[in-house]
Short mmCIF file of C-alpha atoms and ligand atoms in Angstrom, two decimals:
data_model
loop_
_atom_site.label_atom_id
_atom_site.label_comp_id
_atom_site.label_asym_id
_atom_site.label_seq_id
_atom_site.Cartn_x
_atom_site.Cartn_y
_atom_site.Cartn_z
CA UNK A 1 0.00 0.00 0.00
CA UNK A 2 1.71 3.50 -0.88
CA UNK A 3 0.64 6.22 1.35
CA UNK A 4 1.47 9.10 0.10
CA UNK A 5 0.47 13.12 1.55
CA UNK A 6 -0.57 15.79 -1.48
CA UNK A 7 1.01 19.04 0.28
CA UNK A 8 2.18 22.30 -0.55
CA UNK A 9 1.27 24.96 2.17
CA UNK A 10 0.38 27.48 -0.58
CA UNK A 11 -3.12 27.37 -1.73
CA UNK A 12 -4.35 27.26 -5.22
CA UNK A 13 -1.52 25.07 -6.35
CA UNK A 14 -3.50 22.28 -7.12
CA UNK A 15 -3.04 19.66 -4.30
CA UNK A 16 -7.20 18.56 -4.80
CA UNK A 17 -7.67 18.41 -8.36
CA UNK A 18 -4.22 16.36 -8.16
CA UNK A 19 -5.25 13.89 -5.39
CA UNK A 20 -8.97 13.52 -7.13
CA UNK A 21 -7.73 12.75 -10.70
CA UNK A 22 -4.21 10.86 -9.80
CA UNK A 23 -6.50 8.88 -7.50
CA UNK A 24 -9.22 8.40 -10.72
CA UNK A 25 -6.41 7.33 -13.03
CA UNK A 26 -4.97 4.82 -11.07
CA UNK A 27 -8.29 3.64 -10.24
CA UNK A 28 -9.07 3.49 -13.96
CA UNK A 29 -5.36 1.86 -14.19
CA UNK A 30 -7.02 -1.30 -11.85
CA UNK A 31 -5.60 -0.07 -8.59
CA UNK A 32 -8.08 0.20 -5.47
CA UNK A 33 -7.06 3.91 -4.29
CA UNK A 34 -8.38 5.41 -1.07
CA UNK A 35 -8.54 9.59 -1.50
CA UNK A 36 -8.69 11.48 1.83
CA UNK A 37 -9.81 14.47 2.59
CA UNK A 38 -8.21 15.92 5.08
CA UNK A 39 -8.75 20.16 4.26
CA UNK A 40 -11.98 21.80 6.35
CA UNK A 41 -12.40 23.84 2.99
CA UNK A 42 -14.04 20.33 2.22
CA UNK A 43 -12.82 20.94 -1.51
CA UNK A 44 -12.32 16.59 -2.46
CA UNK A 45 -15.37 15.90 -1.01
CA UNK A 46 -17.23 18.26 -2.95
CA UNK A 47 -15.27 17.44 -6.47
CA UNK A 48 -16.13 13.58 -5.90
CA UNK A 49 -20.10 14.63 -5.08
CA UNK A 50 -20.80 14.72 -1.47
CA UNK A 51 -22.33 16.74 0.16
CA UNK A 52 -19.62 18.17 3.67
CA UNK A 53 -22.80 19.18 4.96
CA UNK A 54 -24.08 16.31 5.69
CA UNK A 55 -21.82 13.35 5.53
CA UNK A 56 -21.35 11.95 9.20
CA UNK A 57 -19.15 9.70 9.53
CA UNK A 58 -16.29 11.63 7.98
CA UNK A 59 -12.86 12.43 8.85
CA UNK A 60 -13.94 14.55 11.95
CA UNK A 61 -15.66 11.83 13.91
CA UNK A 62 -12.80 9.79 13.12
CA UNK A 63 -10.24 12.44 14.52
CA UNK A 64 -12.81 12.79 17.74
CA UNK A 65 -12.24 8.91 18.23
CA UNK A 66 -15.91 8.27 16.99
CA UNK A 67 -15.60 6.27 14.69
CA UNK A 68 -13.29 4.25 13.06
CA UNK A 69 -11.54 4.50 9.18
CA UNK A 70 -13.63 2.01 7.56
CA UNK A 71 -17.06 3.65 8.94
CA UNK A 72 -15.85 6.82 7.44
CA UNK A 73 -14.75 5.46 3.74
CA UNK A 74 -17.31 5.18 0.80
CA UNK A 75 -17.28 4.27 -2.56
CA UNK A 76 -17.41 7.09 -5.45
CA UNK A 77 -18.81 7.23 -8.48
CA UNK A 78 -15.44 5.88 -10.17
CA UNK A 79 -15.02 2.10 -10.04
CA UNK A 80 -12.06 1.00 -7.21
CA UNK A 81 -11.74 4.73 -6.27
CA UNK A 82 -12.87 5.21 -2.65
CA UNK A 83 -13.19 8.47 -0.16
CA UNK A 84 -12.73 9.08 3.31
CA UNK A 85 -15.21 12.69 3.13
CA UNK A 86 -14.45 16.10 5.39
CA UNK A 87 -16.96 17.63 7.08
CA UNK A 88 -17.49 21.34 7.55
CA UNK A 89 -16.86 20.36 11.10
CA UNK A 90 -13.16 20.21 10.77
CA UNK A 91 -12.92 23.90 10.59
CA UNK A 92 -12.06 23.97 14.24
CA UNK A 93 -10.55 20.52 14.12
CA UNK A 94 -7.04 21.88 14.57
CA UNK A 95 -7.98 23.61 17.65
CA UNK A 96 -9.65 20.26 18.98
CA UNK A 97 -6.41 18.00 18.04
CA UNK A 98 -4.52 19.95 20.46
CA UNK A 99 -5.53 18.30 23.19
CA UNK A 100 -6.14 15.06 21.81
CA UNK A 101 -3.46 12.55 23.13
CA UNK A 102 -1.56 10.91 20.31
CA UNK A 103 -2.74 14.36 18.48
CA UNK A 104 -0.12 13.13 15.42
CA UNK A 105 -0.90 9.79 15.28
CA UNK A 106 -4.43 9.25 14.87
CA UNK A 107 -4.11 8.66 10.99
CA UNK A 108 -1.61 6.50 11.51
CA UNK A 109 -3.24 4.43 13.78
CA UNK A 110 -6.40 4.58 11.44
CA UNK A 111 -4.76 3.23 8.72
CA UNK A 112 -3.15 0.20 10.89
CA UNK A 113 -6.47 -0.59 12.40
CA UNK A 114 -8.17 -0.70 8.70
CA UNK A 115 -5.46 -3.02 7.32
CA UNK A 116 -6.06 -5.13 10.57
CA UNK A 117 -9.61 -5.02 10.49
CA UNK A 118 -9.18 -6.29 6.77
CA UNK A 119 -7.27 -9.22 7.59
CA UNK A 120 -3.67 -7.76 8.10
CA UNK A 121 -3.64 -7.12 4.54
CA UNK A 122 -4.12 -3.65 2.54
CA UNK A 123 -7.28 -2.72 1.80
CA UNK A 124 -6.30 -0.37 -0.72
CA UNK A 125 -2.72 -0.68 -3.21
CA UNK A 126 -2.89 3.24 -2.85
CA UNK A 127 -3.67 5.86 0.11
CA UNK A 128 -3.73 9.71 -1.03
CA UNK A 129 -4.08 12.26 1.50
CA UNK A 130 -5.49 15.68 0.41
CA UNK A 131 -3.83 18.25 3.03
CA UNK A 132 -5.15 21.22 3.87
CA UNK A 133 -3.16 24.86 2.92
CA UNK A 134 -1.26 24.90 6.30
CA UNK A 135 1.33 23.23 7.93
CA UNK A 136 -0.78 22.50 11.13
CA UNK A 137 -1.33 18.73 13.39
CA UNK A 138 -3.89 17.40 10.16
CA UNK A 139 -0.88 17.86 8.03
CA UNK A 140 1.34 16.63 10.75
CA UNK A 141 -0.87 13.55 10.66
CA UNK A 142 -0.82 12.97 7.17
CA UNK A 143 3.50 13.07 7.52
CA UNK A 144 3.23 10.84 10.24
CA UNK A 145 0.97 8.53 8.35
CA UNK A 146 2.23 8.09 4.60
CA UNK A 147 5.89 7.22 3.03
CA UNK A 148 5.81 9.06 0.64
CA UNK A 149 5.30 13.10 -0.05
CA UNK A 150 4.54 14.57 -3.56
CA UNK A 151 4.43 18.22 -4.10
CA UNK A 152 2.16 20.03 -6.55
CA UNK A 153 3.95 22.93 -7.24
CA UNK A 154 2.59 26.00 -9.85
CA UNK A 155 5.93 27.37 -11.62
CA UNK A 156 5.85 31.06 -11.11
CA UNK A 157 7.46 33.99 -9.17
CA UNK A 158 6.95 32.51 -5.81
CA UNK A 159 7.17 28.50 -5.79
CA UNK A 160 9.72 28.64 -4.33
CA UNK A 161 8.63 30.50 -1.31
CA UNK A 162 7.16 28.65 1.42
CA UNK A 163 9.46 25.76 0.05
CA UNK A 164 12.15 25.69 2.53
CA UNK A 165 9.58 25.12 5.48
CA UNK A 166 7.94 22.35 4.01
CA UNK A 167 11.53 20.75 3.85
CA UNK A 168 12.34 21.38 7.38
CA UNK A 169 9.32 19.94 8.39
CA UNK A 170 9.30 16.50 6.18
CA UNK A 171 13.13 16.75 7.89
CA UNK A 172 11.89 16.76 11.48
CA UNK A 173 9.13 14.05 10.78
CA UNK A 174 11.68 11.79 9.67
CA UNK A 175 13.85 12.30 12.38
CA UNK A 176 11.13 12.39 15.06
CA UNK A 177 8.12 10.36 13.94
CA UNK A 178 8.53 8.58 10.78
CA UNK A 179 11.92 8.01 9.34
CA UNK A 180 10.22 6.19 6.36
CA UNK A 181 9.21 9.65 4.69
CA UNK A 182 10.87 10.93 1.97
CA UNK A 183 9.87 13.36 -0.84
CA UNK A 184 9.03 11.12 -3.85
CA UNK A 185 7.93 13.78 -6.59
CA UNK A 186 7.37 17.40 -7.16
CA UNK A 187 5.45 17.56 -10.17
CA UNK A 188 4.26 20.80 -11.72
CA UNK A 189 0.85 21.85 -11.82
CA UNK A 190 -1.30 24.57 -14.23
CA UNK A 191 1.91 24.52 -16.63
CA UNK A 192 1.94 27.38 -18.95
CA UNK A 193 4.72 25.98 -21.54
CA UNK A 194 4.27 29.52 -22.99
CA UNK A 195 5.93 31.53 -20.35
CA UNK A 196 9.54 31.42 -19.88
CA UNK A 197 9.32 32.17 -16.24
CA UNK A 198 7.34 28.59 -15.67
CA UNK A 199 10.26 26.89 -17.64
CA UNK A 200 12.78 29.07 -15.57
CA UNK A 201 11.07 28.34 -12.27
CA UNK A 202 11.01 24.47 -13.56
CA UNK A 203 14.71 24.42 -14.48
CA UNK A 204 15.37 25.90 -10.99
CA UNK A 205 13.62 23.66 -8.93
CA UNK A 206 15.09 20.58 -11.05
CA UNK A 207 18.61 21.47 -10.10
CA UNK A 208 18.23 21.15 -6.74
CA UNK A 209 15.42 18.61 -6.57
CA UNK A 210 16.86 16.07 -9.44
CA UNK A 211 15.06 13.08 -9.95
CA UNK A 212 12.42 14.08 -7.88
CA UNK A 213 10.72 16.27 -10.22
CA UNK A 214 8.19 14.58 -12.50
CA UNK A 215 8.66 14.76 -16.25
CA UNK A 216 5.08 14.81 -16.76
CA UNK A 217 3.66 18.47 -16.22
CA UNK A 218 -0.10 19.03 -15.65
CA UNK A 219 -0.71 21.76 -18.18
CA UNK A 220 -3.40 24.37 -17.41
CA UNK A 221 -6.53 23.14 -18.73
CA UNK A 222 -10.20 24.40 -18.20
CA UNK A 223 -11.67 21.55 -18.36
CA UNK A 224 -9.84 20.71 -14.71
CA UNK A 225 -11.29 24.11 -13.94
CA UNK A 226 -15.13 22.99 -14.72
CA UNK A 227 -15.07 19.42 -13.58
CA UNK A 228 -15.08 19.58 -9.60
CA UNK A 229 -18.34 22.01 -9.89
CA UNK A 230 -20.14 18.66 -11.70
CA UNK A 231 -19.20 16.50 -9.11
CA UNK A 232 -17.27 14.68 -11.56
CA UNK A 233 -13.31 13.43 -11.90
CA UNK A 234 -11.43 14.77 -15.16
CA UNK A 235 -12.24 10.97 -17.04
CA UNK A 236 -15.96 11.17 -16.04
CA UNK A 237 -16.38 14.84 -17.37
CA UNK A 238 -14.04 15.13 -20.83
CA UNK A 239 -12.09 11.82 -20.55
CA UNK A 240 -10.03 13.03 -23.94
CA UNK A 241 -8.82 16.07 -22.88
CA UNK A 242 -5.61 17.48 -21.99
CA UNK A 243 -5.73 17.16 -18.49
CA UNK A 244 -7.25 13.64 -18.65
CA UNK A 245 -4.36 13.27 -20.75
CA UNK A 246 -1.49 14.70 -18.29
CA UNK A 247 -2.92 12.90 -14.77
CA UNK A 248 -2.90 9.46 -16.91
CA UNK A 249 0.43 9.84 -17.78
CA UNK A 250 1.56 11.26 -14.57
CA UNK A 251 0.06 7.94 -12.93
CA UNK A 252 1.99 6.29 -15.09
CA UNK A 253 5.25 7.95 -14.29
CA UNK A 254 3.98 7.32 -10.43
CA UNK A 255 3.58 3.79 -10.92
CA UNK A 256 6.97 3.65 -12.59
CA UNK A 257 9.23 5.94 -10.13
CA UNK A 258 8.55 3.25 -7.19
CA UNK A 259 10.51 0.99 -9.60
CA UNK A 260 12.97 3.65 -9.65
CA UNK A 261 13.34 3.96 -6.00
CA UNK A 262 12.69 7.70 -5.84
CA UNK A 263 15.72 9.05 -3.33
CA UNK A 264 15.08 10.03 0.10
CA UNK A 265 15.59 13.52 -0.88
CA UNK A 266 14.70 16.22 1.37
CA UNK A 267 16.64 18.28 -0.78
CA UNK A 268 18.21 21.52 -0.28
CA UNK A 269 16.92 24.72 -1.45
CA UNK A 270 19.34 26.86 -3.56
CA UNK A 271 22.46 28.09 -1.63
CA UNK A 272 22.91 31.28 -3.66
CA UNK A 273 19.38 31.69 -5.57
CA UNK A 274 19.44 32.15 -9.24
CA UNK A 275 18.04 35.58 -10.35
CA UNK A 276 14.88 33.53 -10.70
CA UNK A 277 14.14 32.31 -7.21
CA UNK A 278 16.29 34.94 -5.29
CA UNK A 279 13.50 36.66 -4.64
CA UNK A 280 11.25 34.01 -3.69
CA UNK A 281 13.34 31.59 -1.27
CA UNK A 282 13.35 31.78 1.88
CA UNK A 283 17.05 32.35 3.26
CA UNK A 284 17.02 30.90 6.39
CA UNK A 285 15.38 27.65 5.29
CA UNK A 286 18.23 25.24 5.01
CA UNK A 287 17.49 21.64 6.89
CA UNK A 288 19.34 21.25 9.84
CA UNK A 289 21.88 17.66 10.25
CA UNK A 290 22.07 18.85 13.81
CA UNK A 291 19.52 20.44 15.78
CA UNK A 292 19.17 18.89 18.96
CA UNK A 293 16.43 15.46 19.81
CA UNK A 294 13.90 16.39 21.84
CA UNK A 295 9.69 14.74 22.66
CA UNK A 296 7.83 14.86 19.78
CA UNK A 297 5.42 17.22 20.52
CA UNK A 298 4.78 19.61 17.62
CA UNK A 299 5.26 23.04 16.88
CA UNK A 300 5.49 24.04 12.98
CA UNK A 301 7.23 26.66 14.11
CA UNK A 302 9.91 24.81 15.48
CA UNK A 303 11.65 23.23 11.94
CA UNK A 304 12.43 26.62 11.37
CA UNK A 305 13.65 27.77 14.21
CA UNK A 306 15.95 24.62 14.54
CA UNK A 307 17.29 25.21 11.13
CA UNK A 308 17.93 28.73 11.18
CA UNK A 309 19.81 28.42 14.27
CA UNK A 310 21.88 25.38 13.22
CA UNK A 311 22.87 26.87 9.78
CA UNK A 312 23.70 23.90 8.27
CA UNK A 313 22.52 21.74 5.20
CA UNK A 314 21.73 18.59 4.65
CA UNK A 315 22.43 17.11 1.41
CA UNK A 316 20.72 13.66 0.36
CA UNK A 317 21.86 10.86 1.27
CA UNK A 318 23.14 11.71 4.73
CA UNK A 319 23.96 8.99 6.59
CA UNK A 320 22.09 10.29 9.49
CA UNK A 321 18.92 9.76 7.72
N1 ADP B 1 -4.23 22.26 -14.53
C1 ADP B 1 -5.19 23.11 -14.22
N2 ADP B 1 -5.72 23.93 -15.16
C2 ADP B 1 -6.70 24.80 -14.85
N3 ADP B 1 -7.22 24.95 -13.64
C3 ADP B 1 -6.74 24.18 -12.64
C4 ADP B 1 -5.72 23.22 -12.87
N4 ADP B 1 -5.43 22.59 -11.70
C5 ADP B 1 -6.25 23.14 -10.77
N5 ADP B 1 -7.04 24.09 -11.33
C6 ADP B 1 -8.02 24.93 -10.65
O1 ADP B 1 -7.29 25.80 -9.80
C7 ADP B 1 -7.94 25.97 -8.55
C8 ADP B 1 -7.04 25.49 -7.43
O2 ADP B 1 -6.78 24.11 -7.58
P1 ADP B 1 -6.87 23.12 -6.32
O3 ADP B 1 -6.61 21.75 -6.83
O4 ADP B 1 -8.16 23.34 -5.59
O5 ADP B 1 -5.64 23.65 -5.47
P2 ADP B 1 -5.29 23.41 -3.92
O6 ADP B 1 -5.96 22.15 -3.49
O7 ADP B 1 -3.79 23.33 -3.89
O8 ADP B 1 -5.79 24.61 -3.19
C9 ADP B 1 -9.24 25.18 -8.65
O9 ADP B 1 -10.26 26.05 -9.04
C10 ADP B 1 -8.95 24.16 -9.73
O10 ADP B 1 -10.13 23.75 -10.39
MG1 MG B 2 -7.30 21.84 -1.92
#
């Protein structure tokens, strides 16, 4: 079973319509996919036609210990592509987690108790986690609970911003709660192949991300635009075009990278910024090697913090890891 978090703390960057239609193509590929919903903004459950309103179980029972992962999943309207729904609940969910005990965990421990309660094997070949716009504990538990991280990223002006902290955060979950995450692929989302800033943004981030980055690009396409309003994934609603198109063949690619053994890159962001991203990157956002161990409470502040005061880099591959 790959579990694998959709994230990128910017908004907009297309982390849903990613999660809804990679999750459709494999589905359509023969896979059994679980999509989760884990953003209050409800946007997944709404594209795959359900109503947040009023969809008890969803994920906020199960974070209140109400109920358990398989109460909360239901089929969709695609064939082998199943959803674990938001509610307009979680709004204050973060809030609540805080003094939940286990508050980064309870994912995880979803996801074991499914696989037990189907037998001790998977119940699904793929898990994708929708995250929410924030770097919060129901992004924390999506860390904690996949392998693997892929992140959408839209190539303009400010990609790169915002960047660095997601690193030092994947960092600090692998050292401190899952040392099984790594960033599998970066793929790039609403592609203009007009602009030269998108290819300039691209040819930054591929320097320092390497085989990470996906060679398939999602190219900006209206018809992604129109299909979550019809309740409908890209292959129910225009099957033919070009974003149909671009999330089959980035399934593909998916399919193929685990063959590939995508590295355990948390990568480094660029030491002395091109013209491009100079701007954009956030200076202080190198991953530490050697910021101290401590509990495992949370703080998304913290990563940050740590790495700004340590000053150094990690590059990948470090033994420590
Ligand atoms: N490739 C694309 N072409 C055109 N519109 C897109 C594309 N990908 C996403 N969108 C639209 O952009 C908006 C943001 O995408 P979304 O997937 O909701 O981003 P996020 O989940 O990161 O906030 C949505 O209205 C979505 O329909
Ligand atoms: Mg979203």
């Amino acid at each position: 079973m790959r579990r694998v978090a959709i994230i990128n703390q910017k908004g907009g960057v297309g982390k849903t319509t990613t999660t809804v239609n990679v999750g459709a193509a494999l589905a359509r590929m023969g896979h059994r996919v679980l999509v989760l919903d884990l953003d209050p903004q409800c946007n997944l459950t709404v594209h795959l036609d359900f109503d947040p309103m009023n969809c008890s179980p969803s994920l906020y029972e199960l974070f209140q210990g109400k109920a358990t992962l398989g109460q909360v999943v239901r089929a969709s309207s695609e064939p082998r592509l199943f959803v674990a729904p938001a509610s307009v609940d979680m709004a204050g969910m973060e809030l609540e987690l805080v003094n939940t005990v286990g508050r980064e965990v309870v994912l995880r421990d979803a996801l074991e108790t499914a696989v037990e309660a189907y037998g001790g094997s998977d119940p699904w070949d793929w898990v994708l986690i929708d995250c929410p716009p924030s770097l919060g504990l129901l992004s924390l538990n999506a860390l904690v609970a996949c392998d693997e991280v892929f992140v959408p990223i839209q190539a303009e002006f400010f990609a790169l911003q915002g960047l660095g902290k997601l690193l030092d955060i994947v960092q600090l979950v692998r050292r401190r709660l899952n040392p099984e995450l790594r960033i599998s692929a970066m793929v790039s989302t609403r592609h203009d192949p007009q602009t030269k800033l998108s290819k300039a943004v691209i040819d930054d981030i591929k320097s320092h991300f390497g085989d990470a980055f996906c060679e398939t690009v999602i190219r900006r396409n209206v018809k992604l635009a129109e299909a979550p309003s019809h309740g409908k994934t890209i292959f129910q609603y225009d099957a033919i075009c070009a974003g149909a198109q671009d999330y089959l063949a980035l399934a593909q690619e998916l399919l193929e990278r685990k063959d590939k053994a995508p590295s355990p890159v948390v990568g480094e962001l660029p030491q002395s910024p091109s013209p491009t991203s100079q701007q954009s990157s956030e200076p202080d956002a190198s991953p530490s090697t050697d910021a101290p161990e401590s509990d495992s409470s949370w703080d998304a502040d913290e990563a940050s913090t740590e790495a700004g005061e340590a000053g150094a880099s990690t590059s990948i591959g470090d033994p420590e890891r």
